[in-house]
CSV table of C-alpha atoms and ligand atoms in Angstrom, one decimal:
chain,number,residue,atom,x,y,z
R,1,MET,CA,0.0,0.0,0.1
R,2,LYS,CA,1.2,3.5,-0.9
R,3,THR,CA,2.0,5.6,2.1
R,4,SER,CA,0.8,8.9,0.5
R,5,GLY,CA,-1.5,10.0,-2.4
R,6,ASN,CA,-4.3,7.4,-1.7
R,7,THR,CA,-8.0,8.1,-1.4
R,8,ILE,CA,-9.1,6.0,1.7
R,9,LEU,CA,-12.4,5.0,2.8
R,10,LEU,CA,-12.3,4.1,6.5
R,11,THR,CA,-15.4,2.9,8.4
R,12,GLY,CA,-15.7,3.6,12.1
R,13,GLY,CA,-13.6,6.7,11.8
R,14,GLY,CA,-15.4,8.7,14.4
R,15,THR,CA,-13.6,7.4,17.5
R,16,GLY,CA,-10.7,5.1,18.8
R,17,ILE,CA,-8.3,3.4,16.5
R,18,GLY,CA,-10.3,4.6,13.4
R,19,ARG,CA,-10.1,8.2,14.2
R,20,GLU,CA,-6.4,8.0,14.9
R,21,LEU,CA,-5.6,6.1,11.7
R,22,ALA,CA,-7.4,8.6,9.7
R,23,ARG,CA,-5.7,11.4,11.2
R,24,ARG,CA,-2.2,10.0,10.6
R,25,TRP,CA,-3.1,9.0,7.0
R,26,HIS,CA,-4.4,12.5,6.4
R,27,ASP,CA,-1.3,14.0,7.8
R,28,ALA,CA,0.8,11.9,5.5
R,29,GLY,CA,-0.8,13.2,2.5
R,30,ASN,CA,-3.9,11.1,1.8
R,31,VAL,CA,-7.5,12.0,1.3
R,32,VAL,CA,-9.4,10.2,3.9
R,33,ILE,CA,-13.2,9.6,4.0
R,34,VAL,CA,-14.5,8.5,7.6
R,35,THR,CA,-17.9,6.9,8.1
R,36,GLY,CA,-19.8,5.9,11.1
R,37,ARG,CA,-23.2,6.2,12.5
R,38,ARG,CA,-22.7,9.4,14.5
R,39,LEU,CA,-21.8,12.3,12.2
R,40,GLY,CA,-20.9,14.6,15.1
R,41,SER,CA,-17.9,12.5,16.2
R,42,LEU,CA,-16.9,12.0,12.4
R,43,GLU,CA,-16.8,15.8,12.1
R,44,GLU,CA,-14.6,16.0,15.2
R,45,THR,CA,-12.2,13.6,13.4
R,46,ALA,CA,-12.1,15.9,10.4
R,47,ARG,CA,-12.0,19.1,12.4
R,48,ASP,CA,-8.9,21.3,11.0
R,49,ARG,CA,-8.1,18.6,8.4
R,50,GLN,CA,-9.2,19.8,5.0
R,51,ASN,CA,-8.9,16.4,3.4
R,52,ILE,CA,-10.9,14.3,5.8
R,53,HIS,CA,-14.4,14.0,4.7
R,54,ALA,CA,-17.3,12.8,7.0
R,55,PHE,CA,-20.3,10.7,6.0
R,56,ALA,CA,-23.0,9.0,8.3
R,57,VAL,CA,-23.5,5.5,7.1
R,58,ASP,CA,-24.5,2.4,9.2
R,59,VAL,CA,-22.6,-0.7,8.0
R,60,ALA,CA,-25.4,-2.8,9.4
R,61,ASP,CA,-27.6,-1.5,6.6
R,62,PRO,CA,-27.3,-3.2,3.3
R,63,THR,CA,-29.3,-0.9,1.5
R,64,ALA,CA,-27.5,2.2,3.0
R,65,ILE,CA,-24.1,0.7,2.1
R,66,ALA,CA,-25.2,0.2,-1.7
R,67,ALA,CA,-26.4,3.8,-1.9
R,68,PHE,CA,-23.4,5.3,-0.1
R,69,ALA,CA,-21.0,3.2,-2.4
R,70,ARG,CA,-22.6,4.8,-5.4
R,71,ASP,CA,-22.5,8.3,-4.1
R,72,ILE,CA,-19.0,8.1,-2.7
R,73,LEU,CA,-17.6,6.9,-6.0
R,74,SER,CA,-19.3,9.6,-7.9
R,75,ARG,CA,-17.8,12.3,-5.4
R,76,PHE,CA,-14.3,10.5,-5.0
R,77,PRO,CA,-13.6,8.6,-8.2
R,78,ALA,CA,-9.8,8.2,-7.0
R,79,LEU,CA,-11.0,6.1,-4.1
R,80,ASN,CA,-8.5,3.3,-4.0
R,81,VAL,CA,-8.3,2.0,-0.4
R,82,LEU,CA,-10.9,0.5,1.8
R,83,VAL,CA,-10.3,0.1,5.5
R,84,ASN,CA,-13.0,-2.2,7.2
R,85,ASN,CA,-12.5,-0.8,10.7
R,86,ALA,CA,-16.2,-0.3,12.2
R,87,GLY,CA,-17.0,-2.9,15.0
R,88,ILE,CA,-19.0,-3.5,18.1
R,89,MET,CA,-17.9,-5.7,21.1
R,90,PRO,CA,-20.9,-7.0,23.2
R,91,LEU,CA,-19.9,-8.9,26.4
R,92,GLU,CA,-22.4,-11.9,26.8
R,93,ASP,CA,-22.9,-15.0,28.7
R,94,VAL,CA,-23.3,-17.7,26.1
R,95,SER,CA,-24.0,-20.5,28.7
R,96,VAL,CA,-27.6,-19.5,29.0
R,97,SER,CA,-30.6,-18.7,26.8
R,98,ARG,CA,-30.7,-15.1,26.1
R,99,ASP,CA,-31.9,-12.0,24.0
R,100,LEU,CA,-29.6,-12.5,20.9
R,101,SER,CA,-30.3,-9.0,19.5
R,102,SER,CA,-26.7,-7.8,20.4
R,103,ALA,CA,-25.1,-11.0,19.3
R,104,GLU,CA,-26.7,-10.9,16.0
R,105,ALA,CA,-25.9,-7.0,15.5
R,106,CYS,CA,-22.3,-8.1,16.2
R,107,VAL,CA,-22.4,-10.6,13.3
R,108,THR,CA,-24.1,-8.0,11.1
R,109,THR,CA,-21.8,-5.2,11.8
R,110,ASN,CA,-18.3,-7.0,12.1
R,111,LEU,CA,-18.7,-9.6,9.6
R,112,LEU,CA,-21.6,-8.7,7.2
R,113,GLY,CA,-20.7,-5.0,7.2
R,114,PRO,CA,-17.0,-5.7,5.7
R,115,ILE,CA,-18.4,-8.4,3.2
R,116,ARG,CA,-21.1,-5.9,2.1
R,117,MET,CA,-18.9,-2.8,1.9
R,118,THR,CA,-16.2,-4.8,0.1
R,119,ASP,CA,-18.7,-6.3,-2.4
R,120,ALA,CA,-20.2,-2.7,-3.1
R,121,LEU,CA,-16.7,-1.3,-4.0
R,122,ILE,CA,-14.7,-4.3,-5.4
R,123,GLU,CA,-15.4,-3.7,-9.1
R,124,HIS,CA,-14.2,-0.1,-8.7
R,125,LEU,CA,-11.1,-1.2,-6.7
R,126,ARG,CA,-10.2,-3.7,-9.1
R,127,GLY,CA,-9.9,-0.8,-11.8
R,128,GLN,CA,-7.7,1.2,-9.6
R,129,GLY,CA,-4.1,1.4,-9.6
R,130,ASP,CA,-2.4,0.8,-6.0
R,131,ALA,CA,-5.6,-0.5,-4.8
R,132,ALA,CA,-5.8,-2.0,-1.2
R,133,ILE,CA,-8.5,-3.5,1.3
R,134,VAL,CA,-7.4,-3.3,4.9
R,135,ASN,CA,-9.6,-5.5,7.3
R,136,VAL,CA,-9.4,-4.9,11.1
R,137,SER,CA,-9.5,-8.2,12.9
R,138,SER,CA,-8.2,-8.7,16.4
R,139,GLY,CA,-5.9,-10.8,18.8
R,140,LEU,CA,-9.2,-12.5,19.8
R,141,ALA,CA,-9.3,-13.9,16.1
R,142,PHE,CA,-6.5,-16.3,17.4
R,143,VAL,CA,-7.6,-17.1,20.9
R,144,PRO,CA,-11.3,-16.4,21.8
R,145,LEU,CA,-12.4,-14.5,24.9
R,146,VAL,CA,-15.4,-16.5,26.2
R,147,GLY,CA,-17.0,-13.3,27.7
R,148,ALA,CA,-17.2,-12.0,24.1
R,149,ALA,CA,-17.6,-15.4,22.3
R,150,VAL,CA,-19.5,-14.0,19.2
R,151,TYR,CA,-17.3,-11.0,18.9
R,152,SER,CA,-14.2,-13.4,18.8
R,153,ALA,CA,-16.0,-15.6,16.3
R,154,THR,CA,-16.5,-12.7,14.0
R,155,LYS,CA,-12.9,-11.7,14.1
R,156,ALA,CA,-11.8,-15.4,13.4
R,157,ALA,CA,-14.1,-15.3,10.4
R,158,ILE,CA,-12.6,-11.9,9.3
R,159,HIS,CA,-9.1,-13.3,9.6
R,160,SER,CA,-10.3,-16.3,7.5
R,161,TRP,CA,-12.1,-14.3,4.9
R,162,THR,CA,-9.0,-12.0,4.5
R,163,ASP,CA,-6.9,-14.8,3.6
R,164,SER,CA,-9.2,-15.8,0.9
R,165,LEU,CA,-9.6,-12.3,-0.4
R,166,ARG,CA,-5.8,-12.0,-0.5
R,167,PHE,CA,-5.4,-15.0,-2.6
R,168,ALA,CA,-8.3,-14.2,-4.8
R,169,LEU,CA,-7.3,-10.7,-5.5
R,170,LYS,CA,-3.6,-11.5,-6.0
R,171,ASP,CA,-1.7,-8.7,-8.2
R,172,VAL,CA,-5.2,-6.9,-8.5
R,173,VAL,CA,-5.9,-5.4,-5.0
R,174,GLU,CA,-3.4,-5.7,-2.0
R,175,VAL,CA,-5.2,-7.3,0.9
R,176,ILE,CA,-3.9,-6.4,4.5
R,177,GLU,CA,-5.2,-7.6,7.9
R,178,LEU,CA,-4.7,-5.2,10.8
R,179,ALA,CA,-4.9,-7.2,14.1
R,180,PRO,CA,-4.9,-5.1,17.3
R,181,PRO,CA,-4.3,-6.5,20.8
R,182,ALA,CA,-6.2,-5.0,23.6
R,183,VAL,CA,-6.0,-1.1,23.1
R,184,GLN,CA,-7.3,1.7,25.1
R,185,THR,CA,-10.5,2.8,23.4
R,186,GLU,CA,-14.2,2.9,24.2
R,187,LEU,CA,-14.8,-0.3,22.3
R,188,THR,CA,-16.3,-1.7,25.7
R,189,PRO,CA,-17.2,0.6,28.5
R,190,GLY,CA,-14.3,1.7,30.7
R,191,GLN,CA,-11.6,0.2,28.3
R,192,SER,CA,-10.0,3.6,27.4
R,193,THR,CA,-8.5,3.8,31.0
R,194,ARG,CA,-8.2,-0.1,31.6
R,195,GLY,CA,-4.6,-0.9,32.9
R,196,GLY,CA,-2.7,-3.6,30.9
R,197,TYR,CA,-4.3,-2.4,27.7
R,198,MET,CA,-2.1,-0.7,25.1
R,199,PRO,CA,-2.2,3.1,25.0
R,200,LEU,CA,-3.9,4.3,21.9
R,201,ASP,CA,-1.0,6.6,20.7
R,202,ALA,CA,1.7,3.8,21.2
R,203,PHE,CA,-0.4,1.4,19.3
R,204,ILE,CA,-1.0,3.8,16.4
R,205,ASP,CA,2.7,4.7,16.3
R,206,GLU,CA,3.8,1.1,16.1
R,207,VAL,CA,1.1,0.5,13.3
R,208,MET,CA,2.1,3.3,11.3
R,209,GLY,CA,5.7,2.1,11.5
R,210,LEU,CA,4.5,-1.2,10.0
R,211,PHE,CA,2.4,0.6,7.2
R,212,VAL,CA,5.5,2.4,5.9
R,213,ARG,CA,7.3,-0.9,5.3
R,214,GLN,CA,7.6,-2.0,1.6
R,215,PRO,CA,6.0,-4.3,0.7
R,216,THR,CA,3.4,-3.7,3.4
R,217,PRO,CA,3.2,-6.7,5.7
R,218,GLU,CA,0.1,-8.9,5.0
R,219,LEU,CA,-0.6,-8.9,8.7
R,220,ILE,CA,0.1,-5.5,10.6
R,221,GLY,CA,0.6,-6.9,14.1
R,222,VAL,CA,2.3,-4.9,16.8
R,223,GLU,CA,4.6,-6.8,19.2
R,224,ARG,CA,1.9,-7.2,21.8
R,225,LEU,CA,-0.2,-9.1,19.4
R,226,ALA,CA,2.4,-12.2,19.5
R,227,PHE,CA,1.0,-13.5,22.7
R,228,LEU,CA,-2.4,-14.2,21.1
R,229,ARG,CA,-1.2,-14.6,17.4
R,230,ASN,CA,1.6,-17.1,17.9
R,231,ALA,CA,-0.1,-19.1,20.8
R,232,GLU,CA,-1.0,-22.0,18.6
R,233,ALA,CA,2.3,-22.1,16.4
R,234,GLU,CA,4.4,-22.1,19.7
R,235,GLY,CA,2.2,-24.9,21.3
R,236,ARG,CA,0.8,-22.9,24.2
R,237,TYR,CA,-2.8,-22.5,22.9
R,238,GLU,CA,-4.5,-24.1,26.0
R,239,GLN,CA,-2.3,-22.3,28.4
R,240,THR,CA,-2.9,-19.1,26.7
R,241,PHE,CA,-6.7,-19.6,26.5
R,242,THR,CA,-6.7,-20.3,30.4
R,243,THR,CA,-4.6,-17.2,30.7
R,244,LEU,CA,-7.0,-15.2,29.1
R,245,ASN,CA,-10.3,-16.6,30.4
R,246,GLY,CA,-9.3,-17.9,33.7
R,247,SER,CA,-9.7,-21.8,34.9
R,248,ALA,CA,-12.8,-23.7,34.2
R,249,HIS,CA,-15.3,-23.7,36.8
W,1,LIG,N1,-9.6,-1.5,21.1
W,1,LIG,C1,-9.3,-2.9,21.1
W,1,LIG,O1,-8.8,-3.4,22.2
W,1,LIG,C2,-9.4,-3.6,19.9
W,1,LIG,C3,-8.8,-4.9,19.8
W,1,LIG,C4,-8.9,-5.8,18.7
W,1,LIG,C5,-9.7,-5.1,17.6
W,1,LIG,N2,-10.3,-4.1,17.7
W,1,LIG,C6,-11.0,-3.5,16.6
W,1,LIG,O2,-10.7,-2.4,16.1
W,1,LIG,C7,-11.9,-1.7,15.4
W,1,LIG,C8,-11.9,-0.4,16.0
W,1,LIG,O3,-12.4,-0.4,17.4
W,1,LIG,P1,-11.9,0.7,18.6
W,1,LIG,O4,-11.3,0.0,19.6
W,1,LIG,O5,-11.4,1.9,18.0
W,1,LIG,O6,-13.4,1.0,19.1
W,1,LIG,P2,-14.4,2.1,18.9
W,1,LIG,O7,-13.8,3.4,19.3
W,1,LIG,O8,-15.8,1.8,19.6
W,1,LIG,O9,-14.6,2.4,17.4
W,1,LIG,C9,-15.6,1.5,16.7
W,1,LIG,C10,-16.2,2.3,15.6
W,1,LIG,O10,-17.1,1.8,14.9
W,1,LIG,C11,-18.2,2.4,14.7
W,1,LIG,N3,-19.4,1.6,14.3
W,1,LIG,C12,-19.8,0.8,15.3
W,1,LIG,N4,-21.0,0.3,14.7
W,1,LIG,C13,-21.2,0.8,13.5
W,1,LIG,C14,-22.1,0.6,12.5
W,1,LIG,N5,-23.2,-0.2,12.5
W,1,LIG,N6,-22.0,1.5,11.5
W,1,LIG,C15,-20.9,2.2,11.2
W,1,LIG,N7,-20.1,2.4,12.1
W,1,LIG,C16,-20.3,1.6,13.3
W,1,LIG,C17,-18.4,3.4,15.7
W,1,LIG,O11,-19.1,4.5,15.6
W,1,LIG,P3,-20.5,4.8,15.7
W,1,LIG,O12,-21.0,4.3,17.0
W,1,LIG,O13,-20.7,6.4,15.6
W,1,LIG,O14,-21.3,4.3,14.5
W,1,LIG,C18,-16.9,3.7,16.2
W,1,LIG,O15,-16.4,4.8,15.8
W,1,LIG,C19,-12.9,-2.6,15.8
W,1,LIG,O16,-13.3,-3.3,14.5
W,1,LIG,C20,-12.6,-3.5,16.8
W,1,LIG,O17,-13.2,-4.7,16.9
W,1,LIG,C21,-10.2,-3.1,18.8
């Protein structure tokens, strides 16, 4: 992926990791389009940055995605990078029968959202020079957190789908996975100040250092990701699962 001169569409750009990526990419000389459900927070991301453009789009709404894709390509025909970052992380107890609305919203937002957004833009991206798709997964794609079981499953699916996309789009569109470890954002309540989580600035610094490497790594993984990412390959999956989730009752 080029480091400047891109026109980047980034979902979930009004807060957290998405906001900071948008600002860094903008400041490095890219045009960045940020989307999310709350226009106010997107406009805050864009404040004092002429080449960040804010649009409210709900990635859980397939009709809205299709209409948005048509509109954005007419406004920004140079669009060449899609970053599927928007996500939600409901905490849940999967051992009991429950209202599934938040689990279903998690699948729709985290998995169907990227699939639909990519589908709406893929024919355009195939025709662009230097096209790239960046999918944001998670360390929990590699070892699940039981208290966020459906979330972890959506991220494992994003990892798998990204591998397939990369193979299918070889030499046509570059496909990159960005897998954050636990980072201080408001993805879950109170997380932005939780001890042991990576400070957002330090995370973004390390990520941007990886994005400037040429060729861009297929997996953008900061050093802290290795604990989860390499657990299985290093023969410590069960031990890591227990460390993450505590002992069985
Ligand atoms: N922070 C971590 O520890 C961590 C670790 C691993 C992976 N990740 C992943 O990193 C990505 C960014 O998360 P974050 O930590 O930066 O949390 P965040 O601050 O909560 O960001 C998530 C963003 O997604 C947007 N979003 C949620 N549902 C949406 C929908 N239906 N349509 C459009 N936008 C939607 C939200 O904006 P609106 O509410 O305005 O729509 C929000 O700006 C997520 O995919 C997350 O799973 C984070």
